[in-house]
């Protein structure tokens, strides 16, 4: 837990979120500013600053994030979707608690701008 981290505050319940899944290791909730009809975030409850902060002890939870993301995507009616993890401000990271975006429900361009 990091005191001033927005997503740690959501984990603690200090800030409300539209939760889709929760267990003792992982939380998934809808993005407050969706960029597509379906846009939710999957985060570990452990505070990890971003993809480059992942260590060997995180192998299991990082894999679980993808499994849970797949499961919720299916529940949301998505067969096709994009997973995004931004690392660093230049890559578009604005919240420094690792999060996997799951985005779908419309066609998406590649490469990103
Ligand atoms: P990043 O740009 O760091 O990859 O993604 C951060 C995401 O968190 C953004 O898509 C942004 O809309 C979302 N976000 C920021 N603040 C909140 C919040 O208070 N609640 C929720 N549900 N999402 C948030
Ligand atoms: Zn955090």
mmCIF file with all atom_site columns, C-alpha atoms and ligand atoms in Angstrom:
data_model
loop_
_atom_site.group_PDB
_atom_site.id
_atom_site.type_symbol
_atom_site.label_atom_id
_atom_site.label_alt_id
_atom_site.label_comp_id
_atom_site.label_asym_id
_atom_site.label_entity_id
_atom_site.label_seq_id
_atom_site.pdbx_PDB_ins_code
_atom_site.Cartn_x
_atom_site.Cartn_y
_atom_site.Cartn_z
_atom_site.occupancy
_atom_site.B_iso_or_equiv
_atom_site.pdbx_formal_charge
_atom_site.auth_seq_id
_atom_site.auth_comp_id
_atom_site.auth_asym_id
_atom_site.auth_atom_id
_atom_site.pdbx_PDB_model_num
ATOM   1   C  CA  . UNK A 1 1   ? 0.000   0.000   0.000   1.00 0.00 ? 1   UNK A CA  1
ATOM   2   C  CA  . UNK A 1 2   ? 1.226   3.465   -0.844  1.00 0.00 ? 2   UNK A CA  1
ATOM   3   C  CA  . UNK A 1 3   ? -0.441  6.246   1.126   1.00 0.00 ? 3   UNK A CA  1
ATOM   4   C  CA  . UNK A 1 4   ? -0.850  8.748   -1.692  1.00 0.00 ? 4   UNK A CA  1
ATOM   5   C  CA  . UNK A 1 5   ? -1.482  6.331   -4.560  1.00 0.00 ? 5   UNK A CA  1
ATOM   6   C  CA  . UNK A 1 6   ? -4.859  6.753   -6.262  1.00 0.00 ? 6   UNK A CA  1
ATOM   7   C  CA  . UNK A 1 7   ? -5.292  3.053   -6.981  1.00 0.00 ? 7   UNK A CA  1
ATOM   8   C  CA  . UNK A 1 8   ? -4.234  2.059   -3.445  1.00 0.00 ? 8   UNK A CA  1
ATOM   9   C  CA  . UNK A 1 9   ? -6.995  4.429   -2.279  1.00 0.00 ? 9   UNK A CA  1
ATOM   10  C  CA  . UNK A 1 10  ? -9.467  2.583   -4.511  1.00 0.00 ? 10  UNK A CA  1
ATOM   11  C  CA  . UNK A 1 11  ? -8.217  -0.754  -3.089  1.00 0.00 ? 11  UNK A CA  1
ATOM   12  C  CA  . UNK A 1 12  ? -8.713  0.576   0.463   1.00 0.00 ? 12  UNK A CA  1
ATOM   13  C  CA  . UNK A 1 13  ? -12.192 1.859   -0.432  1.00 0.00 ? 13  UNK A CA  1
ATOM   14  C  CA  . UNK A 1 14  ? -11.229 5.485   0.254   1.00 0.00 ? 14  UNK A CA  1
ATOM   15  C  CA  . UNK A 1 15  ? -12.288 6.352   -3.309  1.00 0.00 ? 15  UNK A CA  1
ATOM   16  C  CA  . UNK A 1 16  ? -15.291 4.607   -4.905  1.00 0.00 ? 16  UNK A CA  1
ATOM   17  C  CA  . UNK A 1 17  ? -14.956 2.588   -8.096  1.00 0.00 ? 17  UNK A CA  1
ATOM   18  C  CA  . UNK A 1 18  ? -17.250 0.528   -10.294 1.00 0.00 ? 18  UNK A CA  1
ATOM   19  C  CA  . UNK A 1 19  ? -15.747 -2.838  -9.385  1.00 0.00 ? 19  UNK A CA  1
ATOM   20  C  CA  . UNK A 1 20  ? -16.038 -5.831  -11.703 1.00 0.00 ? 20  UNK A CA  1
ATOM   21  C  CA  . UNK A 1 21  ? -13.931 -8.378  -9.795  1.00 0.00 ? 21  UNK A CA  1
ATOM   22  C  CA  . UNK A 1 22  ? -12.087 -8.527  -6.498  1.00 0.00 ? 22  UNK A CA  1
ATOM   23  C  CA  . UNK A 1 23  ? -10.140 -11.107 -4.534  1.00 0.00 ? 23  UNK A CA  1
ATOM   24  C  CA  . UNK A 1 24  ? -7.234  -10.897 -2.110  1.00 0.00 ? 24  UNK A CA  1
ATOM   25  C  CA  . UNK A 1 25  ? -4.664  -10.302 -4.877  1.00 0.00 ? 25  UNK A CA  1
ATOM   26  C  CA  . UNK A 1 26  ? -6.399  -8.553  -7.765  1.00 0.00 ? 26  UNK A CA  1
ATOM   27  C  CA  . UNK A 1 27  ? -9.018  -5.845  -8.362  1.00 0.00 ? 27  UNK A CA  1
ATOM   28  C  CA  . UNK A 1 28  ? -10.757 -4.920  -11.625 1.00 0.00 ? 28  UNK A CA  1
ATOM   29  C  CA  . UNK A 1 29  ? -12.871 -1.793  -12.096 1.00 0.00 ? 29  UNK A CA  1
ATOM   30  C  CA  . UNK A 1 30  ? -14.217 0.356   -14.928 1.00 0.00 ? 30  UNK A CA  1
ATOM   31  C  CA  . UNK A 1 31  ? -12.045 3.207   -16.152 1.00 0.00 ? 31  UNK A CA  1
ATOM   32  C  CA  . UNK A 1 32  ? -13.492 6.571   -15.118 1.00 0.00 ? 32  UNK A CA  1
ATOM   33  C  CA  . UNK A 1 33  ? -12.828 7.989   -18.609 1.00 0.00 ? 33  UNK A CA  1
ATOM   34  C  CA  . UNK A 1 34  ? -13.507 5.103   -21.012 1.00 0.00 ? 34  UNK A CA  1
ATOM   35  C  CA  . UNK A 1 35  ? -11.988 5.344   -24.483 1.00 0.00 ? 35  UNK A CA  1
ATOM   36  C  CA  . UNK A 1 36  ? -14.201 2.577   -25.889 1.00 0.00 ? 36  UNK A CA  1
ATOM   37  C  CA  . UNK A 1 37  ? -17.576 0.963   -25.064 1.00 0.00 ? 37  UNK A CA  1
ATOM   38  C  CA  . UNK A 1 38  ? -15.746 -1.438  -22.736 1.00 0.00 ? 38  UNK A CA  1
ATOM   39  C  CA  . UNK A 1 39  ? -12.734 -0.110  -20.827 1.00 0.00 ? 39  UNK A CA  1
ATOM   40  C  CA  . UNK A 1 40  ? -11.701 -1.471  -17.474 1.00 0.00 ? 40  UNK A CA  1
ATOM   41  C  CA  . UNK A 1 41  ? -8.487  -1.771  -15.483 1.00 0.00 ? 41  UNK A CA  1
ATOM   42  C  CA  . UNK A 1 42  ? -7.011  -4.804  -13.747 1.00 0.00 ? 42  UNK A CA  1
ATOM   43  C  CA  . UNK A 1 43  ? -4.557  -4.109  -10.915 1.00 0.00 ? 43  UNK A CA  1
ATOM   44  C  CA  . UNK A 1 44  ? -2.676  -6.099  -8.299  1.00 0.00 ? 44  UNK A CA  1
ATOM   45  C  CA  . UNK A 1 45  ? -3.472  -5.159  -4.710  1.00 0.00 ? 45  UNK A CA  1
ATOM   46  C  CA  . UNK A 1 46  ? 0.267   -5.022  -4.111  1.00 0.00 ? 46  UNK A CA  1
ATOM   47  C  CA  . UNK A 1 47  ? 1.586   -1.541  -4.936  1.00 0.00 ? 47  UNK A CA  1
ATOM   48  C  CA  . UNK A 1 48  ? 3.933   -1.925  -7.916  1.00 0.00 ? 48  UNK A CA  1
ATOM   49  C  CA  . UNK A 1 49  ? 4.861   1.357   -9.604  1.00 0.00 ? 49  UNK A CA  1
ATOM   50  C  CA  . UNK A 1 50  ? 4.525   0.064   -13.154 1.00 0.00 ? 50  UNK A CA  1
ATOM   51  C  CA  . UNK A 1 51  ? 5.622   -2.678  -15.546 1.00 0.00 ? 51  UNK A CA  1
ATOM   52  C  CA  . UNK A 1 52  ? 9.306   -1.906  -14.902 1.00 0.00 ? 52  UNK A CA  1
ATOM   53  C  CA  . UNK A 1 53  ? 8.720   -2.356  -11.159 1.00 0.00 ? 53  UNK A CA  1
ATOM   54  C  CA  . UNK A 1 54  ? 7.726   -6.022  -11.566 1.00 0.00 ? 54  UNK A CA  1
ATOM   55  C  CA  . UNK A 1 55  ? 10.008  -8.570  -9.869  1.00 0.00 ? 55  UNK A CA  1
ATOM   56  C  CA  . UNK A 1 56  ? 10.145  -12.362 -9.826  1.00 0.00 ? 56  UNK A CA  1
ATOM   57  C  CA  . UNK A 1 57  ? 7.845   -12.537 -6.802  1.00 0.00 ? 57  UNK A CA  1
ATOM   58  C  CA  . UNK A 1 58  ? 5.146   -10.873 -8.928  1.00 0.00 ? 58  UNK A CA  1
ATOM   59  C  CA  . UNK A 1 59  ? 5.143   -13.540 -11.659 1.00 0.00 ? 59  UNK A CA  1
ATOM   60  C  CA  . UNK A 1 60  ? 1.988   -15.187 -10.349 1.00 0.00 ? 60  UNK A CA  1
ATOM   61  C  CA  . UNK A 1 61  ? -0.108  -12.063 -9.865  1.00 0.00 ? 61  UNK A CA  1
ATOM   62  C  CA  . UNK A 1 62  ? 0.889   -10.607 -13.235 1.00 0.00 ? 62  UNK A CA  1
ATOM   63  C  CA  . UNK A 1 63  ? -0.288  -13.811 -14.925 1.00 0.00 ? 63  UNK A CA  1
ATOM   64  C  CA  . UNK A 1 64  ? -3.473  -13.727 -12.887 1.00 0.00 ? 64  UNK A CA  1
ATOM   65  C  CA  . UNK A 1 65  ? -4.194  -10.183 -14.074 1.00 0.00 ? 65  UNK A CA  1
ATOM   66  C  CA  . UNK A 1 66  ? -4.320  -11.477 -17.643 1.00 0.00 ? 66  UNK A CA  1
ATOM   67  C  CA  . UNK A 1 67  ? -6.488  -14.451 -16.752 1.00 0.00 ? 67  UNK A CA  1
ATOM   68  C  CA  . UNK A 1 68  ? -8.975  -12.264 -14.848 1.00 0.00 ? 68  UNK A CA  1
ATOM   69  C  CA  . UNK A 1 69  ? -8.918  -9.659  -17.632 1.00 0.00 ? 69  UNK A CA  1
ATOM   70  C  CA  . UNK A 1 70  ? -9.786  -12.358 -20.184 1.00 0.00 ? 70  UNK A CA  1
ATOM   71  C  CA  . UNK A 1 71  ? -12.599 -13.636 -17.989 1.00 0.00 ? 71  UNK A CA  1
ATOM   72  C  CA  . UNK A 1 72  ? -14.183 -10.215 -17.490 1.00 0.00 ? 72  UNK A CA  1
ATOM   73  C  CA  . UNK A 1 73  ? -13.765 -9.329  -21.178 1.00 0.00 ? 73  UNK A CA  1
ATOM   74  C  CA  . UNK A 1 74  ? -15.836 -12.408 -22.025 1.00 0.00 ? 74  UNK A CA  1
ATOM   75  C  CA  . UNK A 1 75  ? -18.458 -11.457 -19.424 1.00 0.00 ? 75  UNK A CA  1
ATOM   76  C  CA  . UNK A 1 76  ? -18.598 -7.998  -21.023 1.00 0.00 ? 76  UNK A CA  1
ATOM   77  C  CA  . UNK A 1 77  ? -19.305 -9.622  -24.396 1.00 0.00 ? 77  UNK A CA  1
ATOM   78  C  CA  . UNK A 1 78  ? -15.875 -9.065  -25.902 1.00 0.00 ? 78  UNK A CA  1
ATOM   79  C  CA  . UNK A 1 79  ? -14.147 -11.633 -28.060 1.00 0.00 ? 79  UNK A CA  1
ATOM   80  C  CA  . UNK A 1 80  ? -11.706 -9.083  -29.452 1.00 0.00 ? 80  UNK A CA  1
ATOM   81  C  CA  . UNK A 1 81  ? -9.983  -6.552  -27.263 1.00 0.00 ? 81  UNK A CA  1
ATOM   82  C  CA  . UNK A 1 82  ? -6.690  -4.835  -26.532 1.00 0.00 ? 82  UNK A CA  1
ATOM   83  C  CA  . UNK A 1 83  ? -4.550  -5.096  -23.405 1.00 0.00 ? 83  UNK A CA  1
ATOM   84  C  CA  . UNK A 1 84  ? -2.353  -2.084  -22.600 1.00 0.00 ? 84  UNK A CA  1
ATOM   85  C  CA  . UNK A 1 85  ? 0.215   -1.482  -19.871 1.00 0.00 ? 85  UNK A CA  1
ATOM   86  C  CA  . UNK A 1 86  ? 1.848   1.943   -20.030 1.00 0.00 ? 86  UNK A CA  1
ATOM   87  C  CA  . UNK A 1 87  ? 5.278   2.345   -18.449 1.00 0.00 ? 87  UNK A CA  1
ATOM   88  C  CA  . UNK A 1 88  ? 6.419   5.911   -17.777 1.00 0.00 ? 88  UNK A CA  1
ATOM   89  C  CA  . UNK A 1 89  ? 4.922   9.307   -18.554 1.00 0.00 ? 89  UNK A CA  1
ATOM   90  C  CA  . UNK A 1 90  ? 6.202   9.354   -22.130 1.00 0.00 ? 90  UNK A CA  1
ATOM   91  C  CA  . UNK A 1 91  ? 4.332   6.107   -22.777 1.00 0.00 ? 91  UNK A CA  1
ATOM   92  C  CA  . UNK A 1 92  ? 1.155   7.605   -21.329 1.00 0.00 ? 92  UNK A CA  1
ATOM   93  C  CA  . UNK A 1 93  ? 1.315   6.354   -17.735 1.00 0.00 ? 93  UNK A CA  1
ATOM   94  C  CA  . UNK A 1 94  ? -0.487  8.764   -15.424 1.00 0.00 ? 94  UNK A CA  1
ATOM   95  C  CA  . UNK A 1 95  ? -1.133  6.532   -12.397 1.00 0.00 ? 95  UNK A CA  1
ATOM   96  C  CA  . UNK A 1 96  ? 1.999   4.938   -10.956 1.00 0.00 ? 96  UNK A CA  1
ATOM   97  C  CA  . UNK A 1 97  ? 0.403   1.732   -9.692  1.00 0.00 ? 97  UNK A CA  1
ATOM   98  C  CA  . UNK A 1 98  ? 0.657   -0.940  -12.382 1.00 0.00 ? 98  UNK A CA  1
ATOM   99  C  CA  . UNK A 1 99  ? -2.613  -1.447  -14.253 1.00 0.00 ? 99  UNK A CA  1
ATOM   100 C  CA  . UNK A 1 100 ? -3.652  -3.411  -17.292 1.00 0.00 ? 100 UNK A CA  1
ATOM   101 C  CA  . UNK A 1 101 ? -6.192  -1.656  -19.508 1.00 0.00 ? 101 UNK A CA  1
ATOM   102 C  CA  . UNK A 1 102 ? -8.719  -3.916  -21.223 1.00 0.00 ? 102 UNK A CA  1
ATOM   103 C  CA  . UNK A 1 103 ? -10.291 -2.013  -24.109 1.00 0.00 ? 103 UNK A CA  1
ATOM   104 C  CA  . UNK A 1 104 ? -12.823 -3.185  -26.672 1.00 0.00 ? 104 UNK A CA  1
ATOM   105 C  CA  . UNK A 1 105 ? -16.216 -2.878  -28.280 1.00 0.00 ? 105 UNK A CA  1
ATOM   106 C  CA  . UNK A 1 106 ? -15.060 -0.830  -31.266 1.00 0.00 ? 106 UNK A CA  1
ATOM   107 C  CA  . UNK A 1 107 ? -12.330 -1.159  -33.877 1.00 0.00 ? 107 UNK A CA  1
ATOM   108 C  CA  . UNK A 1 108 ? -8.989  0.163   -32.666 1.00 0.00 ? 108 UNK A CA  1
ATOM   109 C  CA  . UNK A 1 109 ? -6.165  1.686   -34.675 1.00 0.00 ? 109 UNK A CA  1
ATOM   110 C  CA  . UNK A 1 110 ? -2.585  0.484   -34.627 1.00 0.00 ? 110 UNK A CA  1
ATOM   111 C  CA  . UNK A 1 111 ? 0.056   1.780   -34.106 1.00 0.00 ? 111 UNK A CA  1
ATOM   112 C  CA  . UNK A 1 112 ? -0.870  4.203   -31.311 1.00 0.00 ? 112 UNK A CA  1
ATOM   113 C  CA  . UNK A 1 113 ? -0.270  7.913   -31.975 1.00 0.00 ? 113 UNK A CA  1
HETATM 114 P  P1  . LIG B 2 .   ? -2.587  5.336   -17.542 1.00 0.00 ? 1   LIG B P1  1
HETATM 115 O  O1  . LIG B 2 .   ? -2.703  6.598   -18.372 1.00 0.00 ? 1   LIG B O1  1
HETATM 116 O  O2  . LIG B 2 .   ? -1.758  5.558   -16.300 1.00 0.00 ? 1   LIG B O2  1
HETATM 117 O  O3  . LIG B 2 .   ? -2.137  4.130   -18.329 1.00 0.00 ? 1   LIG B O3  1
HETATM 118 O  O4  . LIG B 2 .   ? -4.061  4.968   -17.086 1.00 0.00 ? 1   LIG B O4  1
HETATM 119 C  C1  . LIG B 2 .   ? -4.666  5.484   -15.964 1.00 0.00 ? 1   LIG B C1  1
HETATM 120 C  C2  . LIG B 2 .   ? -6.153  5.311   -16.170 1.00 0.00 ? 1   LIG B C2  1
HETATM 121 O  O5  . LIG B 2 .   ? -6.796  5.502   -14.916 1.00 0.00 ? 1   LIG B O5  1
HETATM 122 C  C3  . LIG B 2 .   ? -6.763  6.308   -17.138 1.00 0.00 ? 1   LIG B C3  1
HETATM 123 O  O6  . LIG B 2 .   ? -7.377  5.620   -18.223 1.00 0.00 ? 1   LIG B O6  1
HETATM 124 C  C4  . LIG B 2 .   ? -7.774  7.086   -16.292 1.00 0.00 ? 1   LIG B C4  1
HETATM 125 O  O7  . LIG B 2 .   ? -8.948  7.411   -16.987 1.00 0.00 ? 1   LIG B O7  1
HETATM 126 C  C5  . LIG B 2 .   ? -8.026  6.137   -15.139 1.00 0.00 ? 1   LIG B C5  1
HETATM 127 N  N1  . LIG B 2 .   ? -8.369  6.798   -13.896 1.00 0.00 ? 1   LIG B N1  1
HETATM 128 C  C6  . LIG B 2 .   ? -7.776  7.897   -13.363 1.00 0.00 ? 1   LIG B C6  1
HETATM 129 N  N2  . LIG B 2 .   ? -8.349  8.220   -12.193 1.00 0.00 ? 1   LIG B N2  1
HETATM 130 C  C7  . LIG B 2 .   ? -9.338  7.307   -11.977 1.00 0.00 ? 1   LIG B C7  1
HETATM 131 C  C8  . LIG B 2 .   ? -10.291 7.129   -10.929 1.00 0.00 ? 1   LIG B C8  1
HETATM 132 O  O8  . LIG B 2 .   ? -10.351 7.870   -9.943  1.00 0.00 ? 1   LIG B O8  1
HETATM 133 N  N3  . LIG B 2 .   ? -11.149 6.086   -11.056 1.00 0.00 ? 1   LIG B N3  1
HETATM 134 C  C9  . LIG B 2 .   ? -11.118 5.237   -12.132 1.00 0.00 ? 1   LIG B C9  1
HETATM 135 N  N4  . LIG B 2 .   ? -12.027 4.241   -12.158 1.00 0.00 ? 1   LIG B N4  1
HETATM 136 N  N5  . LIG B 2 .   ? -10.225 5.382   -13.133 1.00 0.00 ? 1   LIG B N5  1
HETATM 137 C  C10 . LIG B 2 .   ? -9.350  6.399   -13.060 1.00 0.00 ? 1   LIG B C10 1
HETATM 138 ZN ZN1 . LIG B 2 .   ? -0.725  1.907   -5.298  1.00 0.00 ? 2   LIG B ZN1 1
#
